[in-house]
Amino acid sequence: MTDFFKGIEPIRYEGPDSTNPMAFRHYDPDEMVLGKRLEDHLRFAVAWWHSFAWPGGDPFGGQTFERPWFGDTMDHSKMKADVAFEMFSILGQPFFCFHDADIRPEGDGFAGNTRNLEEMVDHIGTKMEEVGTKLLWGTANLFTNRRYMAGASTNPDPDVFAFAAATVKTCMDATHRLGGANYVLWGGREGYETLLNTDLGREDAQLGRFMNMVVEYKHRIGFEGTILIEPKPQEPTKHQYDYDVATVYGFLKRHGLEDEIRVNIEQGHAILAGHSFEHEIALAAALGIFGSIDMNRNDYQSGWDTDQFPNNAPEVTLAYYEILKAGGFTTGGTNFDAKLRRQSLDPEDLVAAHVGGMDVCARALKSAAKMLQDGELERLREARYAGWDTEQGRKLLAGEWGLDQIADYVRENEIDPEPRSGRQERLENLVNRFV
Amino acid sequence: MTDFFKGIEPIRYEGPDSTNPMAFRHYDPDEMVLGKRLEDHLRFAVAWWHSFAWPGGDPFGGQTFERPWFGDTMDHSKMKADVAFEMFSILGQPFFCFHDADIRPEGDGFAGNTRNLEEMVDHIGTKMEEVGTKLLWGTANLFTNRRYMAGASTNPDPDVFAFAAATVKTCMDATHRLGGANYVLWGGREGYETLLNTDLGREDAQLGRFMNMVVEYKHRIGFEGTILIEPKPQEPTKHQYDYDVATVYGFLKRHGLEDEIRVNIEQGHAILAGHSFEHEIALAAALGIFGSIDMNRNDYQSGWDTDQFPNNAPEVTLAYYEILKAGGFTTGGTNFDAKLRRQSLDPEDLVAAHVGGMDVCARALKSAAKMLQDGELERLREARYAGWDTEQGRKLLAGEWGLDQIADYVRENEIDPEPRSGRQERLENLVNRFV
Amino acid sequence: MTDFFKGIEPIRYEGPDSTNPMAFRHYDPDEMVLGKRLEDHLRFAVAWWHSFAWPGGDPFGGQTFERPWFGDTMDHSKMKADVAFEMFSILGQPFFCFHDADIRPEGDGFAGNTRNLEEMVDHIGTKMEEVGTKLLWGTANLFTNRRYMAGASTNPDPDVFAFAAATVKTCMDATHRLGGANYVLWGGREGYETLLNTDLGREDAQLGRFMNMVVEYKHRIGFEGTILIEPKPQEPTKHQYDYDVATVYGFLKRHGLEDEIRVNIEQGHAILAGHSFEHEIALAAALGIFGSIDMNRNDYQSGWDTDQFPNNAPEVTLAYYEILKAGGFTTGGTNFDAKLRRQSLDPEDLVAAHVGGMDVCARALKSAAKMLQDGELERLREARYAGWDTEQGRKLLAGEWGLDQIADYVRENEIDPEPRSGRQERLENLVNRFV
Amino acid sequence: MTDFFKGIEPIRYEGPDSTNPMAFRHYDPDEMVLGKRLEDHLRFAVAWWHSFAWPGGDPFGGQTFERPWFGDTMDHSKMKADVAFEMFSILGQPFFCFHDADIRPEGDGFAGNTRNLEEMVDHIGTKMEEVGTKLLWGTANLFTNRRYMAGASTNPDPDVFAFAAATVKTCMDATHRLGGANYVLWGGREGYETLLNTDLGREDAQLGRFMNMVVEYKHRIGFEGTILIEPKPQEPTKHQYDYDVATVYGFLKRHGLEDEIRVNIEQGHAILAGHSFEHEIALAAALGIFGSIDMNRNDYQSGWDTDQFPNNAPEVTLAYYEILKAGGFTTGGTNFDAKLRRQSLDPEDLVAAHVGGMDVCARALKSAAKMLQDGELERLREARYAGWDTEQGRKLLAGEWGLDQIADYVRENEIDPEPRSGRQERLENLVNRFV
Ligand SMILES: [Co+2]
Ligand SMILES: [Co+2]
Ligand SMILES: [Co+2]
Ligand SMILES: [Co+2]
Ligand SMILES: [Co+2]
Ligand SMILES: [Co+2]
Ligand SMILES: [Co+2]
Ligand SMILES: [Co+2]
């Protein structure tokens, strides 16, 4: 036991009227919702990087956090892991997520990195057994080290491609060994800074081969988790190839991967790409590639991907509504890819931020479940499309008629449709009954 | 002859030093560039809608233009056409583009619309022979009439789908009859205002069938032009299905249309979707679906799709550079999907705006051609990827090696790549030698 | 009685558990909050323009609403007024707001406009007595008519300045006669489309004189309401002079008006200027110029000023919190400067949109009041600045010390401050207890 | 002499046709423009921070640059200075700018910082004499150190205010001693992350007192340079108090500083605040507070303040046009507050970026000068406002007439102004003759 969280007791559910800032007011893991425990619906995960590895810098200022585990040695990494599991325990978070670079010190090249990673995987595996926390997903950090500055698999230098591939292999091994439910690829440097030095065709071919190797390797080692791509339109690069759900879908189709890879959708990335979070979830569900979510919130005002903890229950409700409508998570879950504001220096801030985030999500999922059970919203949606379920509606889509037959039909029957109200405000009012 | 442009002479090329505001300083149609006449490179088209049909309204103010041809009768439409061809003549624009609703008065339902359209097609066909202007593309306006307020092919009401399909049939017929080089579909209402009343799966199936019918009908009538989709992310709807080039590509793949349909890329729409114009062109070329462009400019400051005439030669140069690199236009061209500012009331404004736009494009294409002939930019780009053309580079992509073989290779050879400069500023300086 | 709202009963408060979509669940006008009736806190107003005059157009489509009162005659305007008061009655809205152009048909020049306005003021005055609805504010529409396309008071043509001044005089007279609590100036065309044809200095002098005349005239006629400027950064113009609260403050100071004019802050305009709504309110309060609010919501995704009805209770809570902290409204109120989505065709939509908006505001104001009564947020804020209330803190601000004395003090006392947590997440969690 | 720039010769002017990437094609310091040497017009300065102190990090990656002078000792700082002056020499840049933290190693508290600063000022003073480079401005870095994380003068802790004040004193001393032409204050942390913990009134009073002390101290020590505030709307904080030129003007008026402080306008900050660069310059000129510029360019696509080197000559032309129209720089100049892309690793990149930037500015200033000499743009602008120079126009502004007199005038004379073309496209074409 470190003493980092000294004085902070495990967080308990105390109900909506509690004024205890270190209690859950909405998240009772054992509450049954739509026939499933809340914990099993939400499948919360802590993100190792933001909570334990981020020093608090921004483009105009350096480190603000002073954590005893900041440092480059294996001992630092182990202390970091120990503190992490203490927090998982305090919060009762069932899962965590990591990049290799979060959990191990930087080694001497690939061999050193691998050695450090393996040793830390042992350490973490032991802690997982002790504490009972599971791994939602692992991933490789292919963006921080300067070797990746011009891309990982899409680098103009094939040696970087090779280094990245080798690194992903070790991270898939680590994830497999720790029983991860998914493996994620976020292509933070897979894109470009300037089109002037970029060959889009070559880089697409590189990325396509890379992803195919990931899928092949998954099958070779018998990893049964889901492979997930996390879309993001830009930042750090000016343009990233995994722009949004629709773009990733096109990439998967082009490279024959649409049945093998799904998406991990982050709220902040959806916003950054000009979409709502619920849009990206609904679209992925419609395309059959919905996997998991990174829960955070963007700053609408600045437009930046600020990775703040979610705090707006009505917005989060719409996201979980789409998830529940799509059948809920299978291997996926709710990963808090969220970081403290850099002024939030205290250990209490770190715990409280997660408490608040978990509570917002729990409240939102319960609202979404009630809205789904109520059924009015779905009844209204279906009623709107009812014409398509008539014989005439089906015929139009069936492929028998072409434009000219339809033109005859419209002319002969003097079809002249009258518009009907879209009822947006009434639907929004309906939602407000539940949030 | 109307007297709308009275006093405005045909525009002539007078060279860069001319101070005549009603002369071309860069656009000499007969100038040979990369072995082709400038006119044949640029393939300029006037957009009927902005230049002749738009009354000058904005969300806070009504009509500012008072044109003698504004009105609902066939005579008004014919006067509008006559003025249009007078302007084509003054400018020497080789092409024009139209929506059905631009060239005909609104009729009484589908039959009335069709009758009006056919009569105007006769009138315009005669003018085309007289003046020599050709049709770059035709299209159907499936967004202005209130019947389309909730979508055309993606409407929840199948009767609207039918009305839209019938209308597209008549517009394809009109385009075919006028010898159009392309037929365009812009789905201004194919999207949604609120996800709360929308079924993404149904609407995708509707849009997929619709586009397949368009392709089937093209082949049935022997139309040899290209079918083009014009991507736009939003506006008028909150989310449009043809978001950007990557999204359209995914849609085409999903519905088996990737060899049948190409894209018409608009500068303002590229910007609105978070891309540069040159990115969208380069991506479409890399995906094999580049078709044509709508030339205008967006307002970066407001973020709106303001459809202004282009005026920034360095930016436009980068767009034409990608077009030339992709082999130039085949059936496509440069359509000025650009409108006057609503305070630009005078006939002279309308002509001068096109003169300025044509000159910027001509200057830009010539700069792009010089840059391509110089070759330095492409040499530097290829040199950057040279490693991929080695035997080792090819092996990495060939499909023989998996992640584990690569990991062995990296470990055994202690691969530890050193980053190399991306040279962005030097490349930008190089571009500045040509613009 | 028209039959427009046939079948819609007056809206009643039925409490949070009501499932009646045409009932208030949070707005009970007589509920006492912080010692005042809820109605007297919120001071709701309907906006004549959006609710009764807007035809439903957008940049790509025309009118969708087909209202029996659409038309250019005095009879149309009177029917519009009658329907308006029927809706005020159904909703129990205590106030309304209008532009001259909303309530009267366009006349023949200034004299015609004035005659029409005066006749309608008579008609509306009678309705006000009958129904009991009061006037929150009146204003002049100086942006729709094409004569204002290049500005009203900031027009390069002094005749337009004169026409605008004369029009404002008649609108102030009308507002005075109807007992308006405020008079608003929104400078939709006071700005520019291009700096290339604009003289900022001249236009500032024009606007300054114009506003001084408004204040002088107010005093001359004994109007006791508040003069309000409504800031907006852009749209319809590319740049508007009343950009945001800070900019308006600078303008007022420059022209000696800071004690005479206050601001009417609109949510959508705050967002468009890169601020939060609560920021603009708090800033206006700090500068002593807070007046009234236009309640709506912007679309963060598109960035447009969509003037939607508010639906996010947590966000609206933060706005009312700042208002309550500043002492609540005096002459100001909550004007729904909000419009239906153009697909919301039914009379029921119009009523329901206001019901939903009023309920969101009522819920938000009650949450804000509880948060203020709880006091914890304010205690934490004050504690953060406690150092400034010490003797040393006061000395630093008192003006006795200069930079050199302070430098001596820092050196001698080896001042080296340790940063303290900003507690942002904990404060956000605290807020979430109340929303 | 270090060997950092080994092999790079002093940059010479070779004229527009030169293909030498390490030559000026437009910047000939001695060229006479409007009666002044080009060097004396542009007054270029290198920014110490970006060029010599920035390690190349971004939010997702660490240091990419590996400079021999990176380190914490005085020797490192001196080597950095030596390299800096070698670059000034290579480029022929007449000025430089610095923050204290750029030129000295971090010391042990205030006393240590001061000692290090003073020693470095000696070193730099010697280099200035040797090389002949002058100081455009100095400034204090009140944002990087974690002590400033919650603000400098606007910190809730008065000790931070004191530390900041003491630091500014030492930086003003240093600037004075090195003969600086200006002293700049950029309030990167003067703002807030969340309104929930912020007292706007208190922080405004703190900032007001702070700026007054700066002005008092300037006069006390006899510093004759100009005090400049650099506006920026956000980043690093969510909201910064010096939002834009209009906001700074209001602040200056409020605290009686409008005759003492001017603005240093940065292109990227103007864009971030929703303005064009030329707007901010023109506005500052109109308000009498224009001082100096930070030349760089923002990324319109991402919206971030990317501080790239300028490369778009037409845009830069509009900025210099406003500067020349306002009489040109007096104490101000063109500071390249621009940084390399993080992939631009080579010393050659650093020099070439400045060469390209200087050339773009030189080309732009010469275009602007020609446009001003041509005079047509100004003639058209004046003609547009000609009505205001008539007797009737003057009377409207003179203060004799009120709204009622004007109303009488409009009624009696049946004033009904006809709108005139704003000629935007023709003006843009006119500009394109010069760029
Ligand atoms: Co994420
Ligand atoms: Co993120
Ligand atoms: Co277009
Ligand atoms: Co457009
Ligand atoms: Co408003
Ligand atoms: Co608005
Ligand atoms: Co700067
Ligand atoms: Co900057």
Coordinates of C-alpha atoms in Angstrom, one line a residue, chain C residues 108-111 114 118 146-147 149-150 153-170 172 192-206 209-210 213-214 216-217 220 234 238-239 241 243-244 246-247 249-251 253-254 273-276 278-280 282-283 286-287 318 322 325 371 377-378 381-382 384-390 392-393 396-411 415-424 427-428 431, chain D residues 108-111 114 118 146-147 149-150 153-170 172 192-206 209-210 213-214 216-217 220 234 238-239 241 243-244 246-247 249-251 253-254 273-276 278-280 282-283 286-287 318 322 325 371 377-378 381-382 384-390 392-393 396-411 415-424 427-428 431:
Chain C
D108 CA -45.2 52.8 -48.8
G109 CA -42.0 54.4 -47.5
F110 CA -41.6 55.8 -44.0
A111 CA -45.0 57.5 -43.8
T114 CA -45.6 54.6 -39.6
E118 CA -49.7 53.1 -35.4
R146 CA -32.9 45.9 -48.9
R147 CA -32.4 49.6 -48.1
M149 CA -28.3 45.9 -46.9
A150 CA -25.1 48.0 -46.2
S153 CA -26.8 53.8 -38.8
T154 CA -23.5 52.7 -40.2
N155 CA -24.6 52.9 -43.8
P156 CA -22.3 54.8 -46.2
D157 CA -25.4 56.6 -47.3
P158 CA -26.6 59.3 -44.8
D159 CA -30.1 58.9 -46.1
V160 CA -30.2 55.4 -44.8
F161 CA -29.0 56.6 -41.4
A162 CA -31.8 59.1 -41.4
F163 CA -34.4 56.5 -42.5
A164 CA -33.2 54.2 -39.7
A165 CA -33.3 57.0 -37.1
A166 CA -36.8 58.0 -38.1
T167 CA -37.9 54.4 -37.8
V168 CA -36.4 53.9 -34.4
K169 CA -38.2 57.0 -33.3
T170 CA -41.5 55.5 -34.3
M172 CA -39.6 53.9 -29.4
Y192 CA -19.3 44.9 -42.8
E193 CA -19.1 42.3 -45.5
T194 CA -15.6 43.3 -46.6
L195 CA -13.1 45.6 -45.0
L196 CA -12.1 46.6 -48.5
N197 CA -15.0 49.0 -48.8
T198 CA -15.4 50.0 -45.1
D199 CA -14.2 52.9 -43.1
L200 CA -14.2 51.7 -39.5
G201 CA -13.7 55.2 -38.0
R202 CA -16.5 56.8 -39.8
E203 CA -18.9 54.0 -39.0
D204 CA -18.0 54.1 -35.4
A205 CA -18.8 57.8 -35.2
Q206 CA -22.1 57.2 -37.0
R209 CA -24.1 59.4 -32.6
F210 CA -27.1 57.2 -33.3
M213 CA -29.8 60.1 -30.0
V214 CA -31.6 57.1 -28.8
E216 CA -31.6 61.6 -25.7
Y217 CA -34.9 60.7 -27.2
R220 CA -37.2 63.5 -24.0
Q234 CA -21.5 38.1 -37.1
K238 CA -19.2 39.0 -41.7
H239 CA -18.3 41.3 -38.8
Y241 CA -19.7 46.0 -34.4
Y243 CA -19.5 41.7 -31.3
D244 CA -19.9 40.6 -27.7
A246 CA -16.8 43.2 -23.9
T247 CA -16.9 45.0 -27.2
Y249 CA -18.7 47.9 -23.1
G250 CA -15.8 49.5 -25.0
F251 CA -18.2 51.2 -27.4
K253 CA -17.3 53.9 -22.7
R254 CA -15.9 55.5 -25.9
A273 CA -18.6 34.9 -30.3
G274 CA -16.6 32.1 -28.6
H275 CA -18.0 32.5 -25.2
S276 CA -20.4 30.6 -22.9
E278 CA -22.9 32.3 -18.5
H279 CA -19.7 34.1 -19.3
E280 CA -21.4 36.8 -21.1
A282 CA -21.3 37.2 -15.6
L283 CA -19.2 39.7 -17.5
A286 CA -19.3 42.6 -13.4
L287 CA -19.2 45.6 -15.8
L318 CA -25.5 28.0 -15.2
E322 CA -25.3 34.1 -12.9
K325 CA -26.2 35.9 -8.3
M371 CA -27.4 26.0 -5.6
L377 CA -20.1 27.0 -4.5
E378 CA -19.8 30.6 -3.3
R381 CA -15.1 30.6 -4.6
E382 CA -14.5 33.1 -1.8
R384 CA -10.0 30.7 -3.2
Y385 CA -9.5 34.5 -3.1
A386 CA -9.1 34.8 0.7
G387 CA -5.5 35.9 0.4
W388 CA -6.7 39.1 -1.2
D389 CA -8.7 40.0 1.9
T390 CA -5.7 40.0 4.1
Q392 CA -1.0 42.2 2.6
G393 CA -3.4 41.4 -0.2
L396 CA -0.8 45.1 -3.2
L397 CA -3.9 46.6 -4.9
A398 CA -4.0 49.8 -3.0
G399 CA -1.8 51.8 -5.3
E400 CA 1.0 52.5 -2.7
W401 CA 3.4 49.9 -4.0
G402 CA 4.9 49.9 -7.4
L403 CA 6.7 47.1 -9.2
D404 CA 10.0 47.9 -7.5
Q405 CA 8.6 47.9 -4.0
I406 CA 7.0 44.6 -4.8
A407 CA 10.2 43.2 -6.2
D408 CA 12.0 44.2 -2.9
Y409 CA 9.2 42.5 -0.9
V410 CA 9.4 39.3 -3.0
R411 CA 13.2 39.2 -2.8
I415 CA 8.1 34.6 -1.8
D416 CA 7.7 31.4 -3.8
P417 CA 4.1 30.5 -4.0
E418 CA 3.0 26.9 -4.1
P419 CA 0.0 26.3 -6.5
R420 CA -3.2 25.0 -5.1
S421 CA -5.8 22.8 -6.8
G422 CA -8.4 24.6 -8.8
R423 CA -10.9 21.8 -8.0
Q424 CA -12.7 22.0 -11.3
L427 CA -17.0 21.9 -8.5
E428 CA -18.6 20.3 -11.6
V431 CA -23.2 21.5 -9.7
Chain D
D108 CA 16.3 29.2 -7.5
G109 CA 13.3 31.4 -6.9
F110 CA 13.0 35.0 -7.7
A111 CA 16.5 35.9 -6.7
T114 CA 17.1 37.6 -11.5
E118 CA 21.2 39.8 -15.4
R146 CA 3.5 25.9 -12.5
R147 CA 3.3 28.7 -10.0
M149 CA -1.1 27.8 -13.5
A150 CA -4.0 29.8 -12.2
S153 CA -1.6 39.1 -11.9
T154 CA -5.1 37.5 -11.9
N155 CA -4.1 34.7 -9.6
P156 CA -6.4 34.1 -6.6
D157 CA -3.2 34.0 -4.5
P158 CA -1.7 37.5 -4.0
D159 CA 1.8 36.0 -3.6
V160 CA 1.7 35.0 -7.3
F161 CA 0.6 38.5 -8.2
A162 CA 3.7 39.7 -6.3
F163 CA 6.0 37.2 -7.8
A164 CA 4.7 38.2 -11.3
A165 CA 5.1 41.9 -10.6
A166 CA 8.6 41.5 -9.4
T167 CA 9.5 39.4 -12.4
V168 CA 8.1 42.0 -14.8
K169 CA 10.2 44.6 -13.1
T170 CA 13.3 42.7 -13.8
M172 CA 11.5 45.8 -17.9
Y192 CA -9.9 31.2 -16.4
E193 CA -10.4 27.5 -17.0
T194 CA -13.8 27.4 -15.4
L195 CA -16.1 30.2 -14.4
L196 CA -17.2 28.1 -11.4
N197 CA -14.1 29.1 -9.4
T198 CA -13.6 32.5 -10.9
D199 CA -14.5 36.0 -9.7
L200 CA -14.4 38.2 -12.8
G201 CA -14.6 41.5 -10.8
R202 CA -11.7 40.8 -8.6
E203 CA -9.5 39.6 -11.4
D204 CA -10.3 42.6 -13.5
A205 CA -9.2 44.9 -10.6
Q206 CA -6.0 42.9 -10.1
R209 CA -3.7 47.6 -11.0
F210 CA -1.0 45.5 -12.5
M213 CA 2.1 49.7 -12.2
V214 CA 3.8 48.7 -15.4
E216 CA 4.1 53.9 -13.7
Y217 CA 7.4 51.9 -13.6
R220 CA 9.9 56.0 -13.3
Q234 CA -8.0 31.6 -25.4
K238 CA -10.4 28.6 -21.9
H239 CA -11.1 32.3 -21.8
Y241 CA -9.1 38.6 -20.6
Y243 CA -9.5 38.5 -25.9
D244 CA -9.1 40.8 -28.9
A246 CA -11.9 45.6 -28.9
T247 CA -11.8 43.9 -25.6
Y249 CA -9.6 48.8 -25.7
G250 CA -12.5 48.5 -23.2
F251 CA -10.1 47.3 -20.5
K253 CA -10.6 52.7 -21.1
R254 CA -11.9 51.2 -17.8
A273 CA -10.9 35.4 -31.9
G274 CA -13.0 35.2 -35.1
H275 CA -11.4 38.1 -36.9
S276 CA -9.1 38.6 -39.8
E278 CA -6.3 43.0 -41.2
H279 CA -9.5 43.7 -39.2
E280 CA -7.6 43.7 -35.9
A282 CA -7.5 48.4 -38.9
L283 CA -9.5 48.4 -35.7
A286 CA -9.1 53.4 -35.7
L287 CA -9.0 53.3 -31.9
L318 CA -3.9 43.0 -46.7
E322 CA -3.6 48.4 -43.2
K325 CA -2.5 53.1 -44.4
M371 CA -1.9 49.4 -54.1
L377 CA -9.0 51.4 -53.7
E378 CA -9.0 54.4 -51.4
R381 CA -13.8 53.8 -50.4
E382 CA -14.1 57.5 -50.1
R384 CA -18.8 55.3 -51.1
Y385 CA -19.0 57.6 -48.1
A386 CA -19.2 60.9 -50.0
G387 CA -22.7 61.6 -48.8
W388 CA -21.4 62.1 -45.3
D389 CA -19.2 64.9 -46.5
T390 CA -22.1 67.0 -47.7
Q392 CA -26.7 67.3 -44.9
G393 CA -24.5 64.4 -44.0
L396 CA -26.9 64.4 -39.1
L397 CA -23.8 63.7 -37.1
A398 CA -23.4 67.1 -35.6
G399 CA -25.6 66.6 -32.5
E400 CA -28.1 69.3 -33.4
W401 CA -30.8 67.0 -34.6
G402 CA -32.4 64.3 -32.6
L403 CA -34.5 61.3 -33.7
D404 CA -37.6 63.4 -33.9
Q405 CA -36.1 66.1 -36.1
I406 CA -34.7 63.4 -38.3
A407 CA -38.1 61.7 -38.5
D408 CA -39.7 65.0 -39.6
Y409 CA -37.0 65.4 -42.2
V410 CA -37.5 61.9 -43.6
R411 CA -41.3 62.3 -43.7
I415 CA -36.5 60.0 -48.0
D416 CA -36.4 56.5 -49.4
P417 CA -32.8 55.6 -50.2
E418 CA -32.0 53.3 -53.0
P419 CA -29.2 50.8 -52.3
R420 CA -26.0 50.9 -54.2
S421 CA -23.6 48.1 -55.1
G422 CA -21.0 47.3 -52.5
R423 CA -18.7 46.1 -55.4
Q424 CA -17.0 43.5 -53.3
L427 CA -12.6 45.3 -55.2
E428 CA -11.2 41.8 -54.7
V431 CA -6.5 43.8 -55.1

